[in-house]
Short mmCIF file of N, CA and C in Angstrom, two decimals:
data_model
loop_
_atom_site.label_atom_id
_atom_site.label_comp_id
_atom_site.label_asym_id
_atom_site.label_seq_id
_atom_site.Cartn_x
_atom_site.Cartn_y
_atom_site.Cartn_z
N UNK X 1 -21.61 22.07 39.89
CA UNK X 1 -22.92 22.37 41.40
C UNK X 1 -22.60 22.17 43.02
N UNK X 2 -21.49 21.28 43.26
CA UNK X 2 -21.07 21.42 44.85
C UNK X 2 -20.12 22.61 44.76
N UNK X 3 -19.15 22.69 44.11
CA UNK X 3 -18.41 23.78 43.92
C UNK X 3 -18.92 24.78 44.02
N UNK X 4 -20.28 25.25 42.77
CA UNK X 4 -21.03 26.42 42.84
C UNK X 4 -21.59 26.69 44.27
N UNK X 5 -21.83 25.52 44.74
CA UNK X 5 -22.47 25.64 46.31
C UNK X 5 -21.59 26.24 47.09
N UNK X 6 -19.85 26.13 47.51
CA UNK X 6 -18.77 25.61 48.21
C UNK X 6 -18.84 27.37 47.86
N UNK X 7 -19.08 27.67 46.70
CA UNK X 7 -18.16 29.00 47.00
C UNK X 7 -19.44 30.28 47.21
N UNK X 8 -20.63 30.10 46.70
CA UNK X 8 -21.83 30.85 47.86
C UNK X 8 -21.68 30.63 49.37
N UNK X 9 -21.51 29.57 49.94
CA UNK X 9 -21.40 29.63 50.99
C UNK X 9 -19.91 30.65 51.76
N UNK X 10 -19.27 30.40 50.92
CA UNK X 10 -17.81 30.89 51.00
C UNK X 10 -17.92 32.60 50.89
N UNK X 11 -18.80 33.00 49.74
CA UNK X 11 -18.62 34.06 50.22
C UNK X 11 -19.53 35.03 51.42
N UNK X 12 -20.57 34.02 51.65
CA UNK X 12 -21.32 34.47 52.75
C UNK X 12 -20.53 34.15 53.98
N UNK X 13 -19.34 34.12 53.96
CA UNK X 13 -18.96 34.06 55.21
C UNK X 13 -18.51 33.30 55.73
N UNK X 14 -19.34 31.58 55.25
CA UNK X 14 -19.04 29.78 55.90
C UNK X 14 -17.82 29.47 54.65
N UNK X 15 -16.87 29.58 55.45
CA UNK X 15 -15.55 29.11 54.82
C UNK X 15 -15.24 27.47 55.43
N UNK X 16 -16.40 26.49 55.41
CA UNK X 16 -16.34 25.15 55.70
C UNK X 16 -17.24 24.19 54.80
N UNK X 17 -17.78 23.73 54.53
CA UNK X 17 -18.75 23.21 53.61
C UNK X 17 -18.17 21.45 53.34
N UNK X 18 -18.79 20.76 53.76
CA UNK X 18 -18.29 19.03 53.80
C UNK X 18 -19.95 18.65 53.05
N UNK X 19 -19.49 17.52 52.38
CA UNK X 19 -20.59 16.62 51.84
C UNK X 19 -19.93 14.89 52.61
N UNK X 20 -21.67 14.96 52.84
CA UNK X 20 -21.02 12.78 52.93
C UNK X 20 -22.58 12.85 52.76
N UNK X 21 -22.99 10.89 52.24
CA UNK X 21 -24.33 10.17 52.46
C UNK X 21 -24.52 10.83 54.13
N UNK X 22 -26.34 10.35 54.52
CA UNK X 22 -26.01 10.69 56.05
C UNK X 22 -26.35 9.54 56.20
N UNK X 23 -26.15 8.33 55.36
CA UNK X 23 -25.56 7.06 56.26
C UNK X 23 -24.95 6.53 56.32
N UNK X 24 -23.60 7.16 56.11
CA UNK X 24 -21.96 7.15 56.53
C UNK X 24 -21.59 7.28 56.99
N UNK X 25 -22.21 8.98 58.54
CA UNK X 25 -21.90 8.55 59.45
C UNK X 25 -22.50 8.33 60.72
N UNK X 26 -21.72 7.55 60.95
CA UNK X 26 -22.22 5.81 61.66
C UNK X 26 -22.95 7.16 63.23
N UNK X 27 -22.55 8.29 63.50
CA UNK X 27 -23.06 8.91 64.65
C UNK X 27 -24.33 8.88 64.18
N UNK X 28 -24.91 9.56 63.51
CA UNK X 28 -26.18 9.89 63.01
C UNK X 28 -26.85 8.64 63.17
N UNK X 29 -26.37 7.34 63.06
CA UNK X 29 -27.49 6.11 62.34
C UNK X 29 -28.95 6.33 63.55
N UNK X 30 -28.65 6.29 64.69
CA UNK X 30 -30.09 6.28 65.25
C UNK X 30 -30.95 7.00 65.57
N UNK X 31 -30.40 8.78 65.32
CA UNK X 31 -30.68 9.55 65.22
C UNK X 31 -31.52 10.57 63.37
N UNK X 32 -30.98 8.98 62.53
CA UNK X 32 -31.51 9.77 61.23
C UNK X 32 -33.24 8.17 60.96
N UNK X 33 -33.77 9.00 60.14
CA UNK X 33 -34.64 7.82 59.02
C UNK X 33 -33.85 7.25 58.79
N UNK X 34 -34.43 5.88 57.62
CA UNK X 34 -33.90 5.38 56.73
C UNK X 34 -33.93 6.28 55.47
N UNK X 35 -35.30 7.05 55.26
CA UNK X 35 -35.64 8.67 54.40
C UNK X 35 -33.99 9.10 54.23
N UNK X 36 -34.10 9.35 55.04
CA UNK X 36 -33.06 10.00 56.10
C UNK X 36 -31.59 9.92 55.44
N UNK X 37 -31.50 8.94 55.52
CA UNK X 37 -30.10 8.71 55.82
C UNK X 37 -29.70 8.08 53.81
N UNK X 38 -30.30 8.01 52.66
CA UNK X 38 -30.10 7.86 51.97
C UNK X 38 -30.22 9.51 50.88
N UNK X 39 -30.18 10.62 51.98
CA UNK X 39 -29.93 12.28 51.27
C UNK X 39 -28.50 12.48 52.11
N UNK X 40 -28.10 13.78 50.91
CA UNK X 40 -26.52 14.01 51.07
C UNK X 40 -26.95 15.08 52.91
N UNK X 41 -25.86 14.91 53.57
CA UNK X 41 -25.76 15.54 54.78
C UNK X 41 -24.90 17.06 53.86
N UNK X 42 -25.29 17.99 54.49
CA UNK X 42 -24.36 18.97 54.12
C UNK X 42 -24.39 19.96 55.73
N UNK X 43 -22.50 20.13 56.37
CA UNK X 43 -22.19 20.51 57.05
C UNK X 43 -21.82 21.80 56.93
N UNK X 44 -21.74 23.10 57.23
CA UNK X 44 -21.31 24.53 57.72
C UNK X 44 -20.42 24.47 58.64
N UNK X 45 -19.16 25.27 58.29
CA UNK X 45 -19.11 25.84 59.35
C UNK X 45 -18.76 27.27 59.30
N UNK X 46 -17.54 27.82 60.10
CA UNK X 46 -16.75 29.45 59.73
C UNK X 46 -15.86 28.68 61.04
N UNK X 47 -14.25 29.29 60.01
CA UNK X 47 -12.90 29.51 60.55
C UNK X 47 -13.19 30.79 60.74
N UNK X 48 -12.03 31.31 62.00
CA UNK X 48 -11.65 32.58 62.60
C UNK X 48 -12.80 33.78 61.93
N UNK X 49 -12.00 34.95 61.62
CA UNK X 49 -13.61 36.07 61.69
C UNK X 49 -13.58 36.34 60.72
N UNK X 50 -13.39 35.47 59.80
CA UNK X 50 -14.42 35.38 58.54
C UNK X 50 -16.18 35.37 58.81
N UNK X 51 -16.23 35.29 59.26
CA UNK X 51 -18.43 34.96 59.65
C UNK X 51 -18.55 36.62 60.28
N UNK X 52 -18.11 36.05 61.01
CA UNK X 52 -17.71 38.28 62.00
C UNK X 52 -18.01 39.31 61.38
N UNK X 53 -16.83 38.91 60.52
CA UNK X 53 -17.13 40.03 59.74
C UNK X 53 -18.27 40.33 58.51
N UNK X 54 -18.41 39.03 57.58
CA UNK X 54 -19.50 39.27 57.23
C UNK X 54 -21.43 39.31 58.27
N UNK X 55 -21.55 39.01 59.26
CA UNK X 55 -22.80 39.18 59.54
C UNK X 55 -23.08 40.90 59.65
N UNK X 56 -23.95 40.89 59.27
CA UNK X 56 -24.96 41.79 59.02
C UNK X 56 -25.45 42.42 60.20
N UNK X 57 -25.62 42.06 61.04
CA UNK X 57 -26.43 41.65 62.89
C UNK X 57 -25.46 41.11 63.28
N UNK X 58 -25.17 42.19 64.45
CA UNK X 58 -24.51 41.01 65.37
C UNK X 58 -25.13 41.40 66.79
N UNK X 59 -26.32 41.80 66.77
CA UNK X 59 -27.04 42.39 68.22
C UNK X 59 -28.13 41.06 67.93
N UNK X 60 -28.82 40.86 69.18
CA UNK X 60 -30.11 39.58 69.10
C UNK X 60 -29.72 38.98 69.44
N UNK X 61 -30.22 37.50 70.27
CA UNK X 61 -30.02 36.67 71.18
C UNK X 61 -29.36 35.52 70.24
N UNK X 62 -29.03 35.56 69.01
CA UNK X 62 -28.47 34.62 68.39
C UNK X 62 -27.93 35.27 66.91
N UNK X 63 -27.37 35.96 66.56
CA UNK X 63 -27.61 36.43 65.33
C UNK X 63 -26.70 35.98 65.10
N UNK X 64 -25.57 34.74 65.05
CA UNK X 64 -24.92 33.72 64.20
C UNK X 64 -26.20 32.63 63.47
N UNK X 65 -27.25 32.09 64.17
CA UNK X 65 -28.04 30.69 63.96
C UNK X 65 -28.89 31.79 63.24
N UNK X 66 -29.36 32.80 63.69
CA UNK X 66 -30.33 33.66 62.24
C UNK X 66 -29.52 33.51 60.83
N UNK X 67 -29.01 34.41 61.34
CA UNK X 67 -28.04 34.57 59.57
C UNK X 67 -27.53 33.12 58.93
N UNK X 68 -26.70 32.11 60.00
CA UNK X 68 -26.87 31.01 59.05
C UNK X 68 -28.12 29.99 58.64
N UNK X 69 -29.66 30.18 59.39
CA UNK X 69 -31.04 29.70 58.70
C UNK X 69 -31.12 30.69 57.66
N UNK X 70 -30.83 32.35 57.87
CA UNK X 70 -31.55 32.81 56.46
C UNK X 70 -29.99 32.76 55.17
N UNK X 71 -29.52 32.18 55.25
CA UNK X 71 -28.52 31.81 54.21
C UNK X 71 -28.63 30.78 53.53
N UNK X 72 -28.71 29.75 54.89
CA UNK X 72 -29.36 27.89 54.29
C UNK X 72 -30.54 28.11 53.51
N UNK X 73 -32.13 29.08 53.94
CA UNK X 73 -32.78 29.43 53.09
C UNK X 73 -32.59 29.96 51.59
N UNK X 74 -31.70 30.94 51.82
CA UNK X 74 -31.63 31.83 50.37
C UNK X 74 -30.47 30.42 49.45
N UNK X 75 -29.86 29.70 50.06
CA UNK X 75 -28.75 29.19 48.89
C UNK X 75 -30.06 27.31 48.16
N UNK X 76 -31.21 26.75 49.12
CA UNK X 76 -31.73 26.26 49.26
C UNK X 76 -32.90 26.69 47.74
N UNK X 77 -32.97 28.48 48.14
CA UNK X 77 -34.27 28.74 47.09
C UNK X 77 -32.89 29.37 45.53
N UNK X 78 -32.05 29.11 45.82
CA UNK X 78 -30.61 29.79 44.74
C UNK X 78 -30.51 28.55 43.60
N UNK X 79 -30.02 27.93 44.56
CA UNK X 79 -29.71 26.15 43.16
C UNK X 79 -31.58 25.26 42.79
N UNK X 80 -31.77 25.87 43.97
CA UNK X 80 -32.96 25.05 43.93
C UNK X 80 -34.34 23.64 44.77
N UNK X 81 -32.98 23.32 45.44
CA UNK X 81 -32.34 22.60 46.91
C UNK X 81 -33.58 21.79 47.35
N UNK X 82 -34.28 20.89 46.96
CA UNK X 82 -34.52 20.70 48.92
C UNK X 82 -33.55 20.51 49.80
N UNK X 83 -34.16 20.93 50.84
CA UNK X 83 -33.91 20.93 51.78
C UNK X 83 -34.02 20.85 53.77
N UNK X 84 -33.83 19.81 54.38
CA UNK X 84 -34.48 19.77 55.74
C UNK X 84 -33.53 19.98 56.17
N UNK X 85 -32.97 21.20 58.07
CA UNK X 85 -32.70 21.68 58.48
C UNK X 85 -32.89 20.63 59.52
N UNK X 86 -31.32 20.58 60.12
CA UNK X 86 -30.80 19.36 61.01
C UNK X 86 -30.32 20.02 62.59
N UNK X 87 -29.68 21.62 61.76
CA UNK X 87 -29.06 22.22 63.20
C UNK X 87 -28.55 24.00 62.37
N UNK X 88 -29.25 24.63 62.85
CA UNK X 88 -29.92 24.88 63.92
C UNK X 88 -30.85 24.60 64.18
N UNK X 89 -31.85 25.02 65.08
CA UNK X 89 -33.33 25.08 65.20
C UNK X 89 -33.67 23.72 64.82
N UNK X 90 -33.34 22.97 65.50
CA UNK X 90 -34.22 21.59 65.20
C UNK X 90 -34.46 20.56 66.51
N UNK X 91 -35.13 19.84 66.24
CA UNK X 91 -35.34 19.24 68.12
C UNK X 91 -34.37 18.49 68.17
N UNK X 92 -33.40 17.87 67.08
CA UNK X 92 -32.84 16.89 67.73
C UNK X 92 -31.56 17.41 67.85
N UNK X 93 -30.77 16.71 68.63
CA UNK X 93 -29.52 16.98 69.61
C UNK X 93 -28.18 17.00 68.65
N UNK X 94 -27.28 17.07 67.79
CA UNK X 94 -26.92 16.88 66.79
C UNK X 94 -25.29 16.45 67.09
N UNK X 95 -24.42 15.35 67.65
CA UNK X 95 -23.20 15.48 67.95
C UNK X 95 -22.33 16.03 67.11
N UNK X 96 -21.56 16.89 66.96
CA UNK X 96 -21.37 17.89 66.25
C UNK X 96 -20.06 17.43 65.67
N UNK X 97 -19.65 17.35 66.79
CA UNK X 97 -18.01 17.21 66.89
C UNK X 97 -17.70 15.87 66.29
N UNK X 98 -18.55 14.84 66.52
CA UNK X 98 -18.21 13.66 65.70
C UNK X 98 -18.43 13.33 64.35
N UNK X 99 -19.76 14.95 64.26
CA UNK X 99 -19.41 14.74 62.79
C UNK X 99 -18.65 14.89 62.19
N UNK X 100 -17.98 16.44 62.81
CA UNK X 100 -16.39 16.74 61.66
C UNK X 100 -15.58 15.90 62.01
N UNK X 101 -15.47 15.26 62.88
CA UNK X 101 -14.43 14.08 62.94
C UNK X 101 -14.86 12.69 62.06
N UNK X 102 -15.80 12.53 61.51
CA UNK X 102 -16.27 11.96 60.55
C UNK X 102 -15.69 12.22 58.93
N UNK X 103 -15.87 13.49 58.77
CA UNK X 103 -14.43 14.61 58.10
C UNK X 103 -13.31 14.49 58.23
N UNK X 104 -13.12 14.46 59.13
CA UNK X 104 -11.05 14.16 59.78
C UNK X 104 -11.00 15.77 58.91
N UNK X 105 -12.36 16.89 59.48
CA UNK X 105 -11.97 18.08 60.08
C UNK X 105 -11.76 18.48 61.36
N UNK X 106 -11.48 17.69 62.22
CA UNK X 106 -11.16 17.83 63.58
C UNK X 106 -10.66 17.02 64.74
N UNK X 107 -9.87 17.23 65.53
CA UNK X 107 -9.28 16.19 66.46
C UNK X 107 -10.08 16.66 67.64
N UNK X 108 -9.83 16.09 69.35
CA UNK X 108 -10.44 16.21 70.64
C UNK X 108 -9.25 17.75 71.22
N UNK X 109 -9.65 18.30 71.98
CA UNK X 109 -8.60 18.86 72.29
C UNK X 109 -8.73 18.46 73.93
N UNK X 110 -7.75 19.20 74.79
CA UNK X 110 -8.04 18.86 76.30
C UNK X 110 -8.47 19.42 76.86
N UNK X 111 -9.39 20.56 76.25
CA UNK X 111 -10.47 21.66 77.00
C UNK X 111 -11.40 21.84 76.30
N UNK X 112 -11.85 20.58 75.40
CA UNK X 112 -13.30 20.51 75.97
C UNK X 112 -13.78 20.28 73.83
N UNK X 113 -13.73 21.99 73.33
CA UNK X 113 -13.86 22.07 71.88
C UNK X 113 -12.72 21.62 70.87
N UNK X 114 -13.41 20.89 69.85
CA UNK X 114 -12.29 20.21 68.95
C UNK X 114 -11.48 21.37 68.09
N UNK X 115 -10.11 20.90 67.89
CA UNK X 115 -8.84 21.47 66.89
C UNK X 115 -9.25 21.22 65.16
N UNK X 116 -9.41 22.31 64.55
CA UNK X 116 -9.51 22.15 62.56
C UNK X 116 -7.69 22.25 63.13
N UNK X 117 -7.76 21.58 61.75
CA UNK X 117 -6.64 21.72 61.01
C UNK X 117 -6.24 23.25 60.70
N UNK X 118 -6.57 23.52 60.08
CA UNK X 118 -6.76 24.76 59.17
C UNK X 118 -6.79 26.22 60.22
N UNK X 119 -8.22 26.08 61.07
CA UNK X 119 -8.13 27.05 62.32
C UNK X 119 -7.76 26.84 64.03
N UNK X 120 -7.16 25.90 64.45
CA UNK X 120 -6.52 25.52 65.65
C UNK X 120 -8.43 25.20 66.46
N UNK X 121 -8.61 26.02 67.00
CA UNK X 121 -10.22 26.20 67.83
C UNK X 121 -10.82 27.19 67.72
N UNK X 122 -10.08 28.01 66.86
CA UNK X 122 -11.10 29.10 66.38
C UNK X 122 -12.30 28.61 65.22
N UNK X 123 -12.97 27.57 65.37
CA UNK X 123 -14.03 27.33 64.04
C UNK X 123 -14.82 26.75 65.29
N UNK X 124 -16.29 26.78 64.23
CA UNK X 124 -16.98 26.74 64.37
C UNK X 124 -18.58 26.03 63.69
N UNK X 125 -19.09 24.37 63.90
CA UNK X 125 -20.12 24.54 63.74
C UNK X 125 -21.24 25.81 62.54
N UNK X 126 -21.38 25.66 61.94
CA UNK X 126 -23.13 26.52 61.67
C UNK X 126 -24.03 25.73 61.77
N UNK X 127 -23.91 25.08 60.68
CA UNK X 127 -25.41 25.08 60.19
C UNK X 127 -24.80 23.64 59.51
N UNK X 128 -26.24 22.67 60.10
CA UNK X 128 -26.18 21.21 59.26
C UNK X 128 -27.21 21.11 57.82
N UNK X 129 -27.22 20.58 57.40
CA UNK X 129 -29.14 20.27 56.37
C UNK X 129 -28.77 18.94 55.39
N UNK X 130 -29.88 19.00 55.28
CA UNK X 130 -30.24 17.19 54.89
C UNK X 130 -30.82 17.93 53.09
N UNK X 131 -30.20 17.09 52.01
CA UNK X 131 -30.94 17.44 50.52
C UNK X 131 -30.36 15.98 49.79
N UNK X 132 -32.04 16.04 48.96
CA UNK X 132 -31.97 14.73 47.82
C UNK X 132 -31.04 14.67 46.63
N UNK X 133 -30.67 16.36 46.82
CA UNK X 133 -29.05 16.00 45.32
C UNK X 133 -28.19 15.02 46.01
N UNK X 134 -27.36 14.68 45.04
CA UNK X 134 -26.37 13.61 45.34
C UNK X 134 -25.51 14.80 44.91
N UNK X 135 -24.12 13.95 46.33
CA UNK X 135 -22.96 14.53 46.35
C UNK X 135 -21.93 13.64 46.63
N UNK X 136 -20.59 14.64 46.27
CA UNK X 136 -19.66 13.88 46.20
C UNK X 136 -18.97 13.99 47.67
N UNK X 137 -18.80 12.74 48.13
CA UNK X 137 -18.25 13.07 49.64
C UNK X 137 -17.15 13.66 49.91
N UNK X 138 -17.12 14.73 50.56
CA UNK X 138 -15.91 15.43 51.16
C UNK X 138 -14.46 14.87 52.12
N UNK X 139 -13.81 14.08 52.22
CA UNK X 139 -12.94 13.32 53.52
C UNK X 139 -11.92 14.27 53.04
N UNK X 140 -11.55 14.97 54.26
CA UNK X 140 -10.47 15.73 54.27
C UNK X 140 -8.62 14.88 54.95
N UNK X 141 -7.96 15.31 54.49
CA UNK X 141 -6.44 14.22 54.39
C UNK X 141 -6.44 13.88 55.74
N UNK X 142 -6.67 12.81 56.57
CA UNK X 142 -6.41 12.06 57.91
C UNK X 142 -4.94 13.08 58.28
N UNK X 143 -4.60 13.69 60.52
CA UNK X 143 -4.03 14.68 60.28
C UNK X 143 -3.21 14.07 61.49
N UNK X 144 -2.49 14.24 62.01
CA UNK X 144 -2.43 13.90 63.93
C UNK X 144 -2.36 15.10 64.50
N UNK X 145 -2.84 14.93 65.66
CA UNK X 145 -3.38 15.55 66.57
C UNK X 145 -2.40 16.78 66.81
N UNK X 146 -2.28 18.47 67.48
CA UNK X 146 -1.18 19.20 67.57
C UNK X 146 -0.91 18.81 69.16
N UNK X 147 -2.05 18.23 69.60
CA UNK X 147 -1.91 18.41 70.72
C UNK X 147 -0.84 17.45 71.51
N UNK X 148 -0.25 16.20 71.40
CA UNK X 148 0.85 15.80 72.01
C UNK X 148 1.57 15.98 72.00
N UNK X 149 2.19 16.89 71.07
CA UNK X 149 3.79 17.60 71.23
C UNK X 149 3.71 18.75 72.12
N UNK X 150 2.33 19.49 72.67
CA UNK X 150 2.25 20.70 73.14
C UNK X 150 2.36 20.08 74.56
N UNK X 151 3.19 21.46 75.21
CA UNK X 151 3.24 21.24 76.59
C UNK X 151 1.86 21.57 77.04
N UNK X 152 0.29 21.76 76.30
CA UNK X 152 -0.74 22.21 77.15
C UNK X 152 -0.86 23.19 77.58
N UNK X 153 -0.64 24.61 77.67
CA UNK X 153 -0.77 25.70 78.20
C UNK X 153 -2.01 25.86 78.39
N UNK X 154 -2.75 25.33 77.61
CA UNK X 154 -4.51 25.34 77.89
C UNK X 154 -5.52 24.64 79.47
N UNK X 155 -4.58 23.89 79.69
CA UNK X 155 -4.88 23.52 81.29
C UNK X 155 -4.95 24.03 82.45
N UNK X 156 -4.11 25.75 82.15
CA UNK X 156 -3.57 26.22 83.20
C UNK X 156 -5.13 26.75 83.55
N UNK X 157 -6.31 27.42 82.40
CA UNK X 157 -7.99 28.10 82.63
C UNK X 157 -8.78 26.51 83.07
N UNK X 158 -9.83 26.49 83.80
CA UNK X 158 -10.89 25.72 83.85
C UNK X 158 -11.63 26.46 82.82
N UNK X 159 -12.32 27.14 82.71
CA UNK X 159 -13.24 27.62 81.64
C UNK X 159 -12.67 27.65 80.10
N UNK X 160 -13.38 26.63 79.27
CA UNK X 160 -12.86 26.23 78.04
C UNK X 160 -12.77 27.49 77.19
N UNK X 161 -13.41 28.41 77.08
CA UNK X 161 -12.93 29.69 76.39
C UNK X 161 -12.11 30.57 76.97
N UNK X 162 -11.54 30.63 77.69
CA UNK X 162 -10.80 31.14 78.50
C UNK X 162 -9.47 30.16 78.12
N UNK X 163 -9.07 29.36 78.06
CA UNK X 163 -8.44 27.86 77.99
C UNK X 163 -8.18 28.16 76.77
N UNK X 164 -9.07 28.23 75.42
CA UNK X 164 -8.94 28.54 74.57
C UNK X 164 -7.74 29.75 73.61
N UNK X 165 -8.47 30.40 74.30
CA UNK X 165 -7.05 31.61 73.66
C UNK X 165 -5.49 31.49 74.43
N UNK X 166 -4.93 30.46 75.22
CA UNK X 166 -4.22 29.69 75.74
C UNK X 166 -3.46 28.69 74.92
N UNK X 167 -4.02 28.62 73.90
CA UNK X 167 -3.98 27.86 72.70
C UNK X 167 -3.00 28.49 71.86
N UNK X 168 -1.64 27.46 71.49
CA UNK X 168 -0.87 28.43 70.39
C UNK X 168 -1.26 27.43 69.23
N UNK X 169 -2.41 26.44 69.20
CA UNK X 169 -1.87 26.20 67.56
C UNK X 169 -3.54 27.48 66.79
N UNK X 170 -2.70 27.29 65.93
CA UNK X 170 -3.71 28.73 64.64
C UNK X 170 -3.61 29.52 65.54
N UNK X 171 -3.12 30.29 66.74
CA UNK X 171 -3.05 31.79 66.83
C UNK X 171 -3.18 32.81 66.17
N UNK X 172 -3.20 32.22 64.87
CA UNK X 172 -3.30 33.71 63.72
C UNK X 172 -4.68 34.02 63.51
N UNK X 173 -6.03 33.07 63.89
CA UNK X 173 -7.12 32.66 63.72
C UNK X 173 -8.12 33.54 65.03
N UNK X 174 -7.12 33.88 65.84
CA UNK X 174 -7.91 34.21 66.89
C UNK X 174 -9.47 34.93 66.94
N UNK X 175 -9.87 34.26 66.89
CA UNK X 175 -11.54 35.34 67.25
C UNK X 175 -11.03 36.83 67.70
N UNK X 176 -12.40 38.13 67.49
CA UNK X 176 -11.89 38.98 67.86
C UNK X 176 -12.41 38.91 69.26
N UNK X 177 -11.89 40.59 70.14
CA UNK X 177 -12.46 40.85 71.45
C UNK X 177 -14.37 40.45 71.69
N UNK X 178 -14.74 40.76 70.55
CA UNK X 178 -15.88 41.00 70.09
C UNK X 178 -16.83 40.16 70.17
N UNK X 179 -16.41 38.62 69.04
CA UNK X 179 -16.94 38.28 69.20
C UNK X 179 -16.54 36.77 69.85
N UNK X 180 -15.65 36.95 71.00
CA UNK X 180 -15.06 36.06 71.43
C UNK X 180 -16.29 36.13 72.81
N UNK X 181 -16.90 37.12 73.42
CA UNK X 181 -17.64 37.78 74.20
C UNK X 181 -18.66 37.47 73.71
N UNK X 182 -18.85 37.32 72.77
CA UNK X 182 -20.64 37.14 72.25
C UNK X 182 -20.91 35.24 72.10
N UNK X 183 -19.38 34.72 72.03
CA UNK X 183 -20.30 33.12 72.25
C UNK X 183 -19.24 33.05 73.44
N UNK X 184 -19.02 33.18 74.18
CA UNK X 184 -18.63 33.30 76.13
C UNK X 184 -20.03 33.69 76.65
N UNK X 185 -20.62 34.61 76.33
CA UNK X 185 -22.19 34.64 76.37
C UNK X 185 -23.47 33.70 76.26
N UNK X 186 -23.72 33.17 74.70
CA UNK X 186 -24.42 32.53 74.77
C UNK X 186 -23.88 30.62 75.02
N UNK X 187 -22.39 30.82 74.93
CA UNK X 187 -22.08 29.26 76.35
C UNK X 187 -22.51 29.26 77.07
N UNK X 188 -22.53 30.83 77.93
CA UNK X 188 -23.09 30.68 79.07
C UNK X 188 -24.58 30.53 79.25
N UNK X 189 -25.11 31.29 78.01
CA UNK X 189 -26.84 30.69 78.12
C UNK X 189 -27.34 29.46 77.79
N UNK X 190 -26.63 29.02 77.43
CA UNK X 190 -27.19 27.35 77.32
C UNK X 190 -26.87 26.71 78.30
N UNK X 191 -25.42 26.30 78.74
CA UNK X 191 -25.23 26.07 79.43
C UNK X 191 -26.02 26.76 80.89
N UNK X 192 -26.69 28.12 81.13
CA UNK X 192 -27.60 27.76 82.39
C UNK X 192 -28.92 26.91 82.26
N UNK X 193 -29.14 27.10 80.46
CA UNK X 193 -30.78 26.60 80.24
C UNK X 193 -30.71 25.37 80.58
N UNK X 194 -29.41 24.21 80.46
CA UNK X 194 -29.24 22.83 80.30
C UNK X 194 -29.13 22.30 81.88
N UNK X 195 -28.41 23.20 82.60
CA UNK X 195 -28.22 23.73 84.24
C UNK X 195 -29.74 22.77 84.67
N UNK X 196 -30.43 24.02 84.42
CA UNK X 196 -31.70 24.85 84.35
C UNK X 196 -33.50 23.54 84.28
N UNK X 197 -32.91 22.74 83.20
CA UNK X 197 -33.80 22.40 82.64
C UNK X 197 -34.07 20.94 83.48
#
């Protein structure tokens, strides 16, 4: 079942899918109820250009979030899964980078967003949901940060979405210009919302 679920998500453009018992992820301890901690947490993400190429609609305020939510609903229906969406479209603010680090998916970078072993800075966390279906925990092999031996050209830029372009790690996965413009616009809108809150 777990492999079928991963294959289903991959077909939709989500090439990152990691699972763990929710209660084993220490950064979520204060955010989840006792019942939620007993469930399986599924983290889905995308690296490189794959999701953008599969995205049916690139216009609107949050087309990636809308597509992610639609995919999670369809997945739950297809596999007859109960599911509780934690991200996106939930009132809880999840520490997504810390969740990624729990799985050894990513390391911090000097310019803000984490780096993935496979995709460098060109990946994103797209969805998190809980289900009562037990699944095997998928912890990736630990790896060393690529930033230690790097001359860090990213530090020449103050804006992280510009700094990301200077990161040499896994640059073959760099987003298209259209994709980068979309993410920059969304980020600026989110930051503006936080600053004006």
